[in-house]
Coordinates of C-alpha atoms in Angstrom, one line a residue:
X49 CA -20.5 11.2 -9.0
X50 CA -20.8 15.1 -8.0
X51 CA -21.0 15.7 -11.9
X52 CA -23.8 13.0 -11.9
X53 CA -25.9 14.2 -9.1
X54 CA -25.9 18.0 -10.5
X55 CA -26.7 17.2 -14.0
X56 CA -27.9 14.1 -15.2
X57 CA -28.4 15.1 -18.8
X58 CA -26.7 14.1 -22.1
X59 CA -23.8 16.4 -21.8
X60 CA -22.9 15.7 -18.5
X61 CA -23.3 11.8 -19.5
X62 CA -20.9 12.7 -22.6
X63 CA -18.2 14.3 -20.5
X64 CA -18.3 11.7 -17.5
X65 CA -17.4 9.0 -20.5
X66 CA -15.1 10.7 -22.0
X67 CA -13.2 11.8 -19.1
X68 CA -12.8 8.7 -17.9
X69 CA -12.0 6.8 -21.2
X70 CA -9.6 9.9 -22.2
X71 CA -7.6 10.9 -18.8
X72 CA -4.1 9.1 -19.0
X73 CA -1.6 8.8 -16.1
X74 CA -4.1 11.2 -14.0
X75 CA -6.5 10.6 -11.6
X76 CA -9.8 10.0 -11.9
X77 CA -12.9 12.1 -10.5
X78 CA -12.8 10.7 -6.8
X79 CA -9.6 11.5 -6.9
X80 CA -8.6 7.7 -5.7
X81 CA -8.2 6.0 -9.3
X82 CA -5.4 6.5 -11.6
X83 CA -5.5 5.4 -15.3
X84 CA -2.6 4.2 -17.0
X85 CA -3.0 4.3 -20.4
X86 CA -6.0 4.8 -22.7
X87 CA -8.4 1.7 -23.2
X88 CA -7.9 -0.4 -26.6
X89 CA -11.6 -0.6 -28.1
X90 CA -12.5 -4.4 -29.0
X91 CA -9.8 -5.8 -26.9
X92 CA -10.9 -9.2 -26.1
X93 CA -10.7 -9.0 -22.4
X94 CA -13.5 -6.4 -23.0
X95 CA -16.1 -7.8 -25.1
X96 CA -17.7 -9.4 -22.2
X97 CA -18.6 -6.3 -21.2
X98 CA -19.7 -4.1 -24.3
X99 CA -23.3 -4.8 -24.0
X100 CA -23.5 -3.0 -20.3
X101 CA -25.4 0.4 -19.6
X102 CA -23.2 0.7 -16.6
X103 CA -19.6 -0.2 -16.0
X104 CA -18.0 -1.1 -12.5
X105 CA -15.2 -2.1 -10.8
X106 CA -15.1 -4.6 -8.0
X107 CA -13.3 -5.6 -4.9
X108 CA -13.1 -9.4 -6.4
X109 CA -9.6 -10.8 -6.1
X110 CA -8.8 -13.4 -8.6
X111 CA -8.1 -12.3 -11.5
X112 CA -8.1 -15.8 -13.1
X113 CA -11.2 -16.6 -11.8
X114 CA -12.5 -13.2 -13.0
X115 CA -11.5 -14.0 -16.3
X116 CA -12.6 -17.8 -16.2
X117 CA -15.9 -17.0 -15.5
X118 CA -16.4 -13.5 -15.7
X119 CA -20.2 -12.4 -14.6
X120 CA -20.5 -15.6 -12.7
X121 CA -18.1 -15.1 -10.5
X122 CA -18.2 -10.9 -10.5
X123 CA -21.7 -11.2 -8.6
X124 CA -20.8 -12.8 -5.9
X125 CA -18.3 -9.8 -4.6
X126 CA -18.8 -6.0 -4.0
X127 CA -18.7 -3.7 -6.8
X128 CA -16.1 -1.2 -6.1
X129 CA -17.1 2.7 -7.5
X130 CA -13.8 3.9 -7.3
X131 CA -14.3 3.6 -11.1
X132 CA -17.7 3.9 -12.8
X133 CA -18.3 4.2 -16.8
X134 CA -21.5 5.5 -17.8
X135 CA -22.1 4.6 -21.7
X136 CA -24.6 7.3 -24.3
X137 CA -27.6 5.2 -23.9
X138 CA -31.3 6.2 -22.2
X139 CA -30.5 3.0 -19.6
X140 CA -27.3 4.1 -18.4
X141 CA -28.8 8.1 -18.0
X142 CA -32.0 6.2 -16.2
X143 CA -29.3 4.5 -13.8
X144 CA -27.7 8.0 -13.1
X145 CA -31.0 9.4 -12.4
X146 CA -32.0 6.6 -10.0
X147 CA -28.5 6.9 -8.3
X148 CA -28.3 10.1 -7.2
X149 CA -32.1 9.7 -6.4
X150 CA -31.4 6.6 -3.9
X151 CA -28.6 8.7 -2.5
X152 CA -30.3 11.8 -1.2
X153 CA -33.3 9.5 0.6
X154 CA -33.7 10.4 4.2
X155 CA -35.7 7.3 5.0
X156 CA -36.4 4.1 3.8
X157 CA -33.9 1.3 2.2
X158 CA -31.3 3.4 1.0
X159 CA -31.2 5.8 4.0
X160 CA -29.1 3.8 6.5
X161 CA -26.6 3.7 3.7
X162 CA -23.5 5.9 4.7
X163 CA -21.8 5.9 1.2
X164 CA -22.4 6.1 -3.0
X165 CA -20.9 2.1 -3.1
X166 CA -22.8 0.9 -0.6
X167 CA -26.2 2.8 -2.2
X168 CA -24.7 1.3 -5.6
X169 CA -24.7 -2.2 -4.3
X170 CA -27.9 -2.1 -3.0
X171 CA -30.0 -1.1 -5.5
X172 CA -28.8 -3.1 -8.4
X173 CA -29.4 -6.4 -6.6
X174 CA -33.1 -7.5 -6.0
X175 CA -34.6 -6.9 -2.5
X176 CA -34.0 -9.9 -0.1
X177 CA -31.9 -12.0 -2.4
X178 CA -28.2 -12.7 -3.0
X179 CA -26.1 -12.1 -5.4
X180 CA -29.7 -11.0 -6.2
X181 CA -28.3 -10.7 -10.4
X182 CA -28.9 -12.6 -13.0
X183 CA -26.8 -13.0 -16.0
X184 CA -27.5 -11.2 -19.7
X185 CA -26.5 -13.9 -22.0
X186 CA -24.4 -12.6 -25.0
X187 CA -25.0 -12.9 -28.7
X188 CA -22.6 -16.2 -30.2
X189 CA -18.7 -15.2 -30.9
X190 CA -18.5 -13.2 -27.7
X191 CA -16.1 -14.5 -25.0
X192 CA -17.6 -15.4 -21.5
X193 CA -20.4 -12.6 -20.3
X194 CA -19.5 -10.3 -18.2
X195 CA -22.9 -8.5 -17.8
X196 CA -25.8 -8.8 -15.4
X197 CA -29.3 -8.1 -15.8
X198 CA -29.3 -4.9 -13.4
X199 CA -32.0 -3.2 -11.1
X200 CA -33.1 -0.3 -9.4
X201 CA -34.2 1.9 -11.7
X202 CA -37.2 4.2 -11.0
X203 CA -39.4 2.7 -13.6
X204 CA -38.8 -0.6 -12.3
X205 CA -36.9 -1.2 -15.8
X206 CA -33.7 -3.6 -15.8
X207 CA -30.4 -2.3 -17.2
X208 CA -27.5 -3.8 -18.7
X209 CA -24.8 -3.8 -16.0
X210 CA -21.2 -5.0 -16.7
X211 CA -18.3 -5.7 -14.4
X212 CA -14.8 -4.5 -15.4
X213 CA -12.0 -7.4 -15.6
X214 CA -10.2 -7.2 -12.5
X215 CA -7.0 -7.7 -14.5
X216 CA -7.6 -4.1 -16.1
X217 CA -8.8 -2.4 -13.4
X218 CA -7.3 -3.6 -10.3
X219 CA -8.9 -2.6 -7.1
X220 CA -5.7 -1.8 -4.3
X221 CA -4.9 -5.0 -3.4
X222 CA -4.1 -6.9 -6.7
X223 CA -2.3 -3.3 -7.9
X224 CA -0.1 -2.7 -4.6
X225 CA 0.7 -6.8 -3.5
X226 CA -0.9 -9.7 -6.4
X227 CA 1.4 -11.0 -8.9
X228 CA -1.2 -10.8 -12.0
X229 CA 1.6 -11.4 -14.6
X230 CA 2.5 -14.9 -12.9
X231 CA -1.4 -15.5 -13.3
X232 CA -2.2 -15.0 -16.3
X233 CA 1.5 -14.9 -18.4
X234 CA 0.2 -12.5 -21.3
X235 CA -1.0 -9.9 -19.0
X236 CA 0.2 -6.5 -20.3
X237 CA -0.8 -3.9 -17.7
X238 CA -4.0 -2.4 -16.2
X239 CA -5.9 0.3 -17.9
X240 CA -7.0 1.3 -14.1
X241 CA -6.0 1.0 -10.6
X242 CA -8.8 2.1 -7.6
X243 CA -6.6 2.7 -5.0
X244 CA -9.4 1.0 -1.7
X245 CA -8.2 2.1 2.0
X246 CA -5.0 1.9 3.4
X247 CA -4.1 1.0 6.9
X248 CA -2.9 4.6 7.3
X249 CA -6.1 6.0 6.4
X250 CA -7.8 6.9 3.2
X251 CA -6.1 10.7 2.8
X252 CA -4.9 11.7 -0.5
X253 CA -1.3 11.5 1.1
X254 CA -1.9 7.8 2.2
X255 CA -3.3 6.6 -0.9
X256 CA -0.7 8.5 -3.3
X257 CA 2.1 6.3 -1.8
X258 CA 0.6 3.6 -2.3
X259 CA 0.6 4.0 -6.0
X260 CA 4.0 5.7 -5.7
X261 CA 5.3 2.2 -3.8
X262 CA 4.3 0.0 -6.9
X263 CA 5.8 2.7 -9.4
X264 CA 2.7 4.2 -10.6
X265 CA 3.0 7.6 -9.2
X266 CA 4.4 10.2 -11.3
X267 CA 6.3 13.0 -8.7
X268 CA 5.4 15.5 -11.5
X269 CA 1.7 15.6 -10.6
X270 CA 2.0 16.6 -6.8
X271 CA 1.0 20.4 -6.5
X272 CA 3.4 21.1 -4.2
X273 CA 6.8 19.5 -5.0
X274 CA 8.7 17.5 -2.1
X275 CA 12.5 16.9 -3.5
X276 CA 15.5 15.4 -2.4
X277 CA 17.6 18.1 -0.4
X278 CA 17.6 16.5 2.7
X279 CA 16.5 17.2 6.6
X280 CA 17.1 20.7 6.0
X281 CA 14.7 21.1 3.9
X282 CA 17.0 23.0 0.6
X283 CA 14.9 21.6 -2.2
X284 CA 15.3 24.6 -4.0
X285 CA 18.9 24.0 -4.5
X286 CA 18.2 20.8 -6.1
X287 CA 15.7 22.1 -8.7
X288 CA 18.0 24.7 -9.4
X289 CA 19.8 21.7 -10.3
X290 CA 21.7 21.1 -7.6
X291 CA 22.5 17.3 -7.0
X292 CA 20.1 15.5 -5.1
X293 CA 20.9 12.9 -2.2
X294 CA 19.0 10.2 -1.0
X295 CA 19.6 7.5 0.9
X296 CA 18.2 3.4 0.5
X297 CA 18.7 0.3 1.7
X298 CA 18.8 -3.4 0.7
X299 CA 15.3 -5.1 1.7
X300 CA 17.0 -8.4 2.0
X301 CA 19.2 -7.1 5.0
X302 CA 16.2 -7.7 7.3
X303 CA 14.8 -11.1 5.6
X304 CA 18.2 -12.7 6.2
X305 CA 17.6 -16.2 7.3
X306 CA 14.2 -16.5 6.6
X307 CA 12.5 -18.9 4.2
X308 CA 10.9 -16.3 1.4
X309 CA 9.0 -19.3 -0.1
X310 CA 6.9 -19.7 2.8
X311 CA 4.6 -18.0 4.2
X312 CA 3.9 -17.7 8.0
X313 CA 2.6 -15.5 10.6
X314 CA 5.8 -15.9 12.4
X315 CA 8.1 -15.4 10.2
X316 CA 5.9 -12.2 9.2
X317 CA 6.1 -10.7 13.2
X318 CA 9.9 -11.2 13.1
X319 CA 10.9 -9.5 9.7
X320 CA 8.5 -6.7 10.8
X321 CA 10.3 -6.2 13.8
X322 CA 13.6 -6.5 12.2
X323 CA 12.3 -4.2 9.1
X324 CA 11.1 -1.2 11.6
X325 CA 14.8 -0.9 13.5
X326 CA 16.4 -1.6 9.7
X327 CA 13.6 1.7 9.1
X328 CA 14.9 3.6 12.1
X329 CA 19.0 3.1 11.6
X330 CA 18.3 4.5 8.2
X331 CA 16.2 7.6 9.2
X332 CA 18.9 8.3 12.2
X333 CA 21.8 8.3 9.2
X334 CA 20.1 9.7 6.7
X335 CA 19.4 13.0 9.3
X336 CA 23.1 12.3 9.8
X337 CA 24.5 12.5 6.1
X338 CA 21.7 15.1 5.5
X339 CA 20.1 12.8 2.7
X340 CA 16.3 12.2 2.3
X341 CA 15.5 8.3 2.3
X342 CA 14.3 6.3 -0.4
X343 CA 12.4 3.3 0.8
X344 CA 12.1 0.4 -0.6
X345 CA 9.2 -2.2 -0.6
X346 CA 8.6 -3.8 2.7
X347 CA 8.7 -8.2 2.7
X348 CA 5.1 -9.4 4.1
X349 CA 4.9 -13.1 5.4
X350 CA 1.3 -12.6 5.9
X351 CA -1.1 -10.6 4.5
X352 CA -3.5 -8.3 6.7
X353 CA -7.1 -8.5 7.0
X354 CA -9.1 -5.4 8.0
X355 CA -9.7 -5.0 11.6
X356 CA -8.7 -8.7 11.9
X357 CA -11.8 -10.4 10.8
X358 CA -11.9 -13.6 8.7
X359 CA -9.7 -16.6 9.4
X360 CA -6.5 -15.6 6.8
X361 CA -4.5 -19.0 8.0
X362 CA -6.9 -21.1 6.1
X363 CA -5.6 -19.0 2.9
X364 CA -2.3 -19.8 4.0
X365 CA -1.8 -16.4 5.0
X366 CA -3.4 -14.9 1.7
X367 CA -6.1 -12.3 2.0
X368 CA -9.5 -14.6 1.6
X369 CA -10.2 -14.9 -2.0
X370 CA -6.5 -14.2 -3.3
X371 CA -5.0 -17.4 -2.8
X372 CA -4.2 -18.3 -6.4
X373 CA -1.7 -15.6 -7.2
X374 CA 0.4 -16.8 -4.6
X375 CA 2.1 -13.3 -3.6
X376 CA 3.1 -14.0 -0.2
X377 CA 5.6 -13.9 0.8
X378 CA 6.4 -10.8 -1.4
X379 CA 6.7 -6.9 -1.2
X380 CA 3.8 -5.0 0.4
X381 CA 2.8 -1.5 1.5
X382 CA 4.9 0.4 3.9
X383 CA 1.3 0.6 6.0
X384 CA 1.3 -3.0 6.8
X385 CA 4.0 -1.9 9.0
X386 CA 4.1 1.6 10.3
X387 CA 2.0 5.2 9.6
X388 CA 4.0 7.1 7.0
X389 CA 1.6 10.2 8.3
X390 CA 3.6 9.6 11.3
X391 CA 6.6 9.4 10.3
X392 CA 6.2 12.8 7.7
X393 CA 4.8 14.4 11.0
X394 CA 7.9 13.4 12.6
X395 CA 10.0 15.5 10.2
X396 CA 11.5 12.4 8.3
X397 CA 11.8 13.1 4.7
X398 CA 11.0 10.5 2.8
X399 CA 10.2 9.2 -1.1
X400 CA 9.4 6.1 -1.9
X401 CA 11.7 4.4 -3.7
X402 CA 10.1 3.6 -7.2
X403 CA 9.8 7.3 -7.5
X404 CA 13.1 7.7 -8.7
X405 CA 12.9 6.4 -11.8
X406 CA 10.7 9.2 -12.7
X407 CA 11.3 13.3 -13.5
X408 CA 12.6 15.2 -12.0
X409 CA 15.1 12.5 -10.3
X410 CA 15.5 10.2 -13.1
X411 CA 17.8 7.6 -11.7
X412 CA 18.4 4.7 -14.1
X413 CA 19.5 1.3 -13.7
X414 CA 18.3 -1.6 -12.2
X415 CA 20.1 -0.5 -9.0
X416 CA 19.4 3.1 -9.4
X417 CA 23.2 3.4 -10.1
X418 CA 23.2 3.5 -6.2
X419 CA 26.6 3.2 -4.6
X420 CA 26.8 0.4 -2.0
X421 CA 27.4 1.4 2.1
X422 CA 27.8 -2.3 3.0
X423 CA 27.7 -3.5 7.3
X424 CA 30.2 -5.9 7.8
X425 CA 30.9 -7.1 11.4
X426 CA 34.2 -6.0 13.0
X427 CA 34.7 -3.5 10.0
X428 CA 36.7 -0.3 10.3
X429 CA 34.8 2.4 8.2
X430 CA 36.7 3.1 4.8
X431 CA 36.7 3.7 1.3
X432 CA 36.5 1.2 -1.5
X433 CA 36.9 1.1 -5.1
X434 CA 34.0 3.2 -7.0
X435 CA 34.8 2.1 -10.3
X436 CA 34.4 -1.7 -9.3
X437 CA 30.5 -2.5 -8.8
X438 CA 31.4 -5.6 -7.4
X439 CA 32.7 -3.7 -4.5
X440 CA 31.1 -1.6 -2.0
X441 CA 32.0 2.4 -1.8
X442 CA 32.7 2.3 1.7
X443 CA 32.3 -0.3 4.5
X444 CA 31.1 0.5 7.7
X445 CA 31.0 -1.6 11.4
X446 CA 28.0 -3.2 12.4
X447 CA 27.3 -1.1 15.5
X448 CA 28.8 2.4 14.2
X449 CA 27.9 5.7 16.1
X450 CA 27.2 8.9 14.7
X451 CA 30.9 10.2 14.5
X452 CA 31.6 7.4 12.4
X453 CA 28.8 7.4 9.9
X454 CA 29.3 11.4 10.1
X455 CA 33.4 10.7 9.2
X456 CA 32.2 8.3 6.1
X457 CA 29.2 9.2 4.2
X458 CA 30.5 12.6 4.6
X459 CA 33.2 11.7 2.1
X460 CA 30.2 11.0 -0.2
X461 CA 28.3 13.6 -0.1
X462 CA 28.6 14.2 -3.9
X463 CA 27.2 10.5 -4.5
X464 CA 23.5 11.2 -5.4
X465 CA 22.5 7.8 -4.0
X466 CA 23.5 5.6 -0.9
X467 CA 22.5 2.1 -0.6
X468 CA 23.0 0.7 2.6
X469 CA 23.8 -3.4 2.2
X470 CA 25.3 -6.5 4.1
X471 CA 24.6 -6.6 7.6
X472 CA 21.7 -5.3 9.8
X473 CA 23.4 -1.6 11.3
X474 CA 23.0 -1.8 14.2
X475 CA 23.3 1.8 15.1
X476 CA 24.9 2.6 18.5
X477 CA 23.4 5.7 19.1
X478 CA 24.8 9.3 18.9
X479 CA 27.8 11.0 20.2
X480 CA 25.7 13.6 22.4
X481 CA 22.5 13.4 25.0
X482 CA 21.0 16.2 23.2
X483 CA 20.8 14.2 19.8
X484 CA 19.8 10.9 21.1
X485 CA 17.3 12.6 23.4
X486 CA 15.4 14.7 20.3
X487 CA 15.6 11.7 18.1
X488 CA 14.3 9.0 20.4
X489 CA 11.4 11.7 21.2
X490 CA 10.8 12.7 17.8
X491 CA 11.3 9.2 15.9
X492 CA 11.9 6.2 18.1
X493 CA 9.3 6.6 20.8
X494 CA 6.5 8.3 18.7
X495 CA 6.4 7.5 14.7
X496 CA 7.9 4.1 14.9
X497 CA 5.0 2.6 17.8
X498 CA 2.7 3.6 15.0
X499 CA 2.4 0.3 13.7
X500 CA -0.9 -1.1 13.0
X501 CA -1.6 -4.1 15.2
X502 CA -1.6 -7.3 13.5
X503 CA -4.9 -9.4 13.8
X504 CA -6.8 -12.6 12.3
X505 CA -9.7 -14.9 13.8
X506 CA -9.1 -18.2 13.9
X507 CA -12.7 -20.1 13.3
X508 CA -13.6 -22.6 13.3
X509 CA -10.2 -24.7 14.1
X510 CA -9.1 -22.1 17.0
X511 CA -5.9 -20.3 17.3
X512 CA -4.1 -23.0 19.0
X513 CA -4.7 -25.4 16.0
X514 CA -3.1 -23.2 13.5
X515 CA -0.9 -21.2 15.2
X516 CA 2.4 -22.5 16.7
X517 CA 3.1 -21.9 20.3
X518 CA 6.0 -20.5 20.3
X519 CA 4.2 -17.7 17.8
X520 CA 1.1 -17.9 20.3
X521 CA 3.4 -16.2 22.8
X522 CA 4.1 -13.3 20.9
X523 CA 0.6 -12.1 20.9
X524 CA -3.0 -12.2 23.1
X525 CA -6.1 -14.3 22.4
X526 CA -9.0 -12.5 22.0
X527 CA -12.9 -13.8 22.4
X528 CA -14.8 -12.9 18.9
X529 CA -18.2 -12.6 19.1
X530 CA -18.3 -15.5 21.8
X531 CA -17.9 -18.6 19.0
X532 CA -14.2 -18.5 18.5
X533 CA -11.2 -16.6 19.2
X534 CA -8.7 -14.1 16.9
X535 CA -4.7 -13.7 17.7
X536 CA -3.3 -10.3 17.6
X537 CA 0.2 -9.6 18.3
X538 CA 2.7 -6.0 17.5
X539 CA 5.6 -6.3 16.0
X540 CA 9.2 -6.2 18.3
X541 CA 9.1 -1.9 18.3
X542 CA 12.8 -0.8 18.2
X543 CA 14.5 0.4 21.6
X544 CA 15.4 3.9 21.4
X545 CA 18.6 5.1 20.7
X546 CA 21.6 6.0 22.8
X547 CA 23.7 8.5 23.8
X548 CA 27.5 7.0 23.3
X549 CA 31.3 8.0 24.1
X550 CA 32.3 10.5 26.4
X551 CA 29.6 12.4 27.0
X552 CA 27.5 9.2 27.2
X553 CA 30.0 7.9 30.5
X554 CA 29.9 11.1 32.4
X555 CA 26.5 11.6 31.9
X556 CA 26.3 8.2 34.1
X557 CA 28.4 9.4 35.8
X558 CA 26.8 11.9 37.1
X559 CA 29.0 14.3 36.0
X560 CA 27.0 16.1 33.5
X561 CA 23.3 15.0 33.7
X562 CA 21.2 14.2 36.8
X563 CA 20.1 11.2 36.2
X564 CA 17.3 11.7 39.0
X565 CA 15.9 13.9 36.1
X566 CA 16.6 11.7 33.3
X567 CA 13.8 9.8 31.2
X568 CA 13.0 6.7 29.1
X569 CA 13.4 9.4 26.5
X570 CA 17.2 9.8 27.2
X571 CA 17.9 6.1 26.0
X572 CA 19.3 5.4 29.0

C-alpha cells in the first residue's frame, strides 16, 4: 500500500503484481502475509476470479462454502487486505488511484476510518446498502464467479473486483486452527496465509509464532538468530556447531481424561489450567537442565472470540461462521492461553516446536528423534534403555525437586532433545529459597497470570441455558449492553513454586529466614 500511495503509475502497478505473484516462502509487503509457494496460472480454484481488476482476501471462514458459492457468499464478510493483487489494467490503476485518495481525506465518509481495510471496505460497497455488491456473471465454461461489480472509483466507473478462495489464501484463523484438508479432501496447500491479530498483540514477534506454531516459519528468515543453547544464552557455541538442546513435552499429558471429541467450555477452562502448570514445570526444568524449550501446540475445547462478543455456544464452541470444519477440539495458538511477549520478557527461551524441522536445527522424525523423560508415580529417577524406543531414557517421580531433575537430565545432557511424557510433573519446587523466590517472581507470579481472559455472550438463550452450573461457578456474569449477559472466567493460574528440603524446614523454622519478612513471592 505505501508503494501504491507514492506512485500510482504503470511501473509501480507492474512491481506490486509481480512481487506478490513472485515472492516465495517470504513475506509480503505489510509484512503480515507469507506466501508459500508460487501461484499455478489457470488452476481451477482460480478461474472464478481471473476477470477481477482487484484481488482481495477476506476474513470469511468456510472454506467450503467459499468454494460452493464463491462471490455469493464472499460479499457478505469483510475483505481482508492483508493481501491485495493489483492486475495491468486502467481499472485496477483507477482503484489504486481512488484508494490512496479515500485514505488521505480529512473529512467526509472515509475520514472516520482509522485504517487502509476499513477505507477498502467502504468504498467498494454502495452508500447505505449491504453487502452493497452485485455479482459480474462470467462467460460459459467458467466455474462459479467469484467477482463483483466494484465501486468507488473517482469517475464513478465500476471495476471488476474478485475475492481470493479462502482455501488459498487463508486469513489467521483457518491457517493457525481449521482443518481445511478434512474439508475439502483434495486440498493441497495455500498459496497465502494473512496472518489477522493475535491475542498477544499484532507485533511482528506475535504474529511470526503464529506461523512458526503451524510450521510455516522458516527460522532462517529472522534477522537476528535466536538458537538453542539454553538459559545462558551460548548460541554461538551451537552455530559453531555445537549440539543443540531443547527441551518438549507430550501435549496429551494435560488432556488426560478428557473427551477430545467434544467440545466444551469446561472442559476448555480445565485443560488450560492444567496446560499452563504443565508450561511452568517445563520452563522450571528446562532452566534446570540448561535447555531451551520446544513447545508444542496447545489443545483448545473452545474457540475464542475477540473481546468476547457473539454467542460462540451456538456454534458449539466454533468461532461464528467456522462450524463446518469441525476443528475443535484441536491444537490452537499458544495465545489462547498465555502472552509469549511475556514469557520472552521473563527470560524463558523458547521455540516453538514445529521449528525444528527446519535449518539450522533439522530434527527429523515424526517424534523429532526426541528421547522420552517419562513421570511415573512413585518412580525413583533412573536410566532406561536408549536403544529401545519403546522405552523411556530415564524415568522420573511425579513430584521431583530440582536435585533430582538436576541428578537425571544431567546425565543427558548430550541428548539434543528431551521429551517429557506419562504423567503431569508435578514439580516440588527447588532445593533453595533463593531459586524458588527468583523463579516464582520472574515466571510464576508475572508471565504465567498473563493469560487472556476467556469470554462469550450468551444471547438470546442466556448463560444459564447453555452453560452448566457447575462451569457457571468458575466464572462471573456480566450485563452486555443491558439485553443479555456474557460469561467470562481465567483459567486455574499455577501456585508458585517452593522452596524444598533442608533449607526449606529451617527456613520455617525460623532458623534461616524471618518469616515476618517473607512474601507470597517466597512460595511459602
Amino acid at each position: 500500500l505505501g508503494e501504491i500511495r507514492r506512485e500510482t503509475g504503470e511501473d509501480a502497478l507492474e512491481k506490486w503484481e509481480r512481487d506478490a505473484v513472485e515472492m516465495e516462502g517470504g513475506e509480503s509487503p505489510d509484512e503480515q502475509a507469507m506466501f508459500l509457494r508460487k501461484h499455478g496460472r489457470g488452476v481451477d480454484d482460480c478461474m472464478g476470479v481471473s476477470a477481477a481488476d482487484v484481488m482481495v482476501s477476506s476474513d470469511n471462514l468456510s472454506p467450503l462454502s467459499d468454494r460452493n458459492e464463491g462471490a455469493a457468499y464472499a460479499r457478505g464478510g469483510i475483505f481482508n487486505t492483508g493481501i491485495v493483487f493489483l492486475k495491468h489494467t486502467k481499472n485496477a490503476k483507477a482503484f489504486a488511484e481512488a484508494w490512496a485518495h479515500n485514505l488521505n481525506q480529512d473529512e467526509g465518509r472515509f475520514a472516520p476510518l482509522t485504517s487502509d481495510q476499513q477505507v477498502f471496505n467502504a468504498m467498494v460497497r454502495r452508500e447505505g446498502h449491504w453487502p452493497g455488491l452485485e455479482l459480474k456473471s462470467l462467460p460459459d465454461g467458467f466455474p462459479t464467479t467469484r467477482v463483483l461489480v466494484g465501486n468507488g472509483l473517482l469517475n464513478g466507473e465500476a471495476f471488476a473486483l474478485g475475492v481470493l478462495p479462502v482455501a488459498l489464501f487463508q486469513p489467521g484463523h483457518v491457517a493457525f486452527l481449521q482443518r481445511v484438508k478434512e474439508v475439502l479432501p483434495d486440498f493441497n496447500g495455500p498459496y497465502g496465509v494473512h496472518a489477522t491479530y493475535t491475542f498477544d498483540g499484532s507485533t511482528s514477534s506475535a504474529k511470526r509464532l503464529r506461523f512458526a506454531e503451524a510450521g510455516y516459519w522458516d527460522p532462517a528468515a529472522d534477522d537476528a538468530q535466536v538458537g538453542l543453547g539454553g538459559v545462558e544464552a551460548d548460541d554461538a557455541t551451537f552455530h559453531a556447531g555445537g549440539v543443540p538442546r531443547v527441551l518438549t513435552w507430550d501435549p496429551a499429558m494435560a488432556t488426560r481424561g478428557l473427551d477430545e471429541s467434544v467440545p466444551g467450555i469446561g472442559s476448555h477452562l480445565e485443560a488450560g489450567g492444567r496446560q499452563l502448570e504443565l508450561l511452568r514445570d517445563a520452563i522450571a526444568m528446562a532452566q534446570l537442565a540448561n535447555r531451551t524449550l520446544a513447545i508444542p501446540r496447545f489443545t483448545c475445547f473452545c474457540d475464542k472470540v475477540w473481546g468476547g462478543h457473539d454467542n460462540i455456544f451456538n456454534f458449539d464452541c466454533h468461532y461464528p461462521g467456522s462450524k463446518d470444519s469441525r476443528h475443535i477440539p484441536g491444537p490452537c495458538p499458544m495465545d489462547h492461553f498465555v502472552s509469549p511477549a511475556k514469557l520472552r520478557e521473563s527470560g524463558v527461551a523458547f521455540v516453538a516446536l514445529e521449528e525444528l524441522r527446519r535449518a539450522p536445527y533439522e530434527f527429523g522424525g515424526d517424534d523429532f528423534g526426541a528421547v522420552r523423560v517419562e513421570f511415573k508415580k512413585d518412580a525413583g529417577g533412573g536410566g532406561g534403555s536408549v536403544a529401545n524406543d519403546a522405552s523411556p531414557a530415564v524415568t522420573l517421580p511425579v513430584g521431583a525437586d530440582s536435585a533430582v531433575v538436576v541428578k537425571t537430565l544431567g546425565n543427558l545432557r548430550a541428548v539434543p532433545l528431551l521429551k517429557l511424557t506419562g504423567e503431569m510433573p508435578r514439580f516440588a519446587g527447588f532445593t533453595t529459597q533463593s531459586a524458588a523466590r527468583e523463579f516464582n517472581k520472574r515466571v510464576t507470579n508475572v508471565a504465567m497470570k498473563s493469560a487472556p481472559e476467556w469470554c462469550s455472550e450468551c444471547h438470546p438463550q442466556g448463560c444459564r441455558e447453555l452453560i452448566p452450573a457447575d462451569v457457571l461457578l468458575s466464572g462471573r456474569l456480566k450485563p452486555v449492553r443491558n439485553v443479555h449477559d456474557q460469561f467470562c472466567a481465567d483459567f486455574k493460574q499455577p501456585e508458585p513454586l517452593r522452596a524444598v528440603g533442608k533449607e526449606s524446614f529451617l527456613a520455617m523454622a525460623g532458623a534461616l529466614v524471618d518469616s515476618a519478612a517473607m512474601t507470597e513471592d517466597d512460595g511459602l
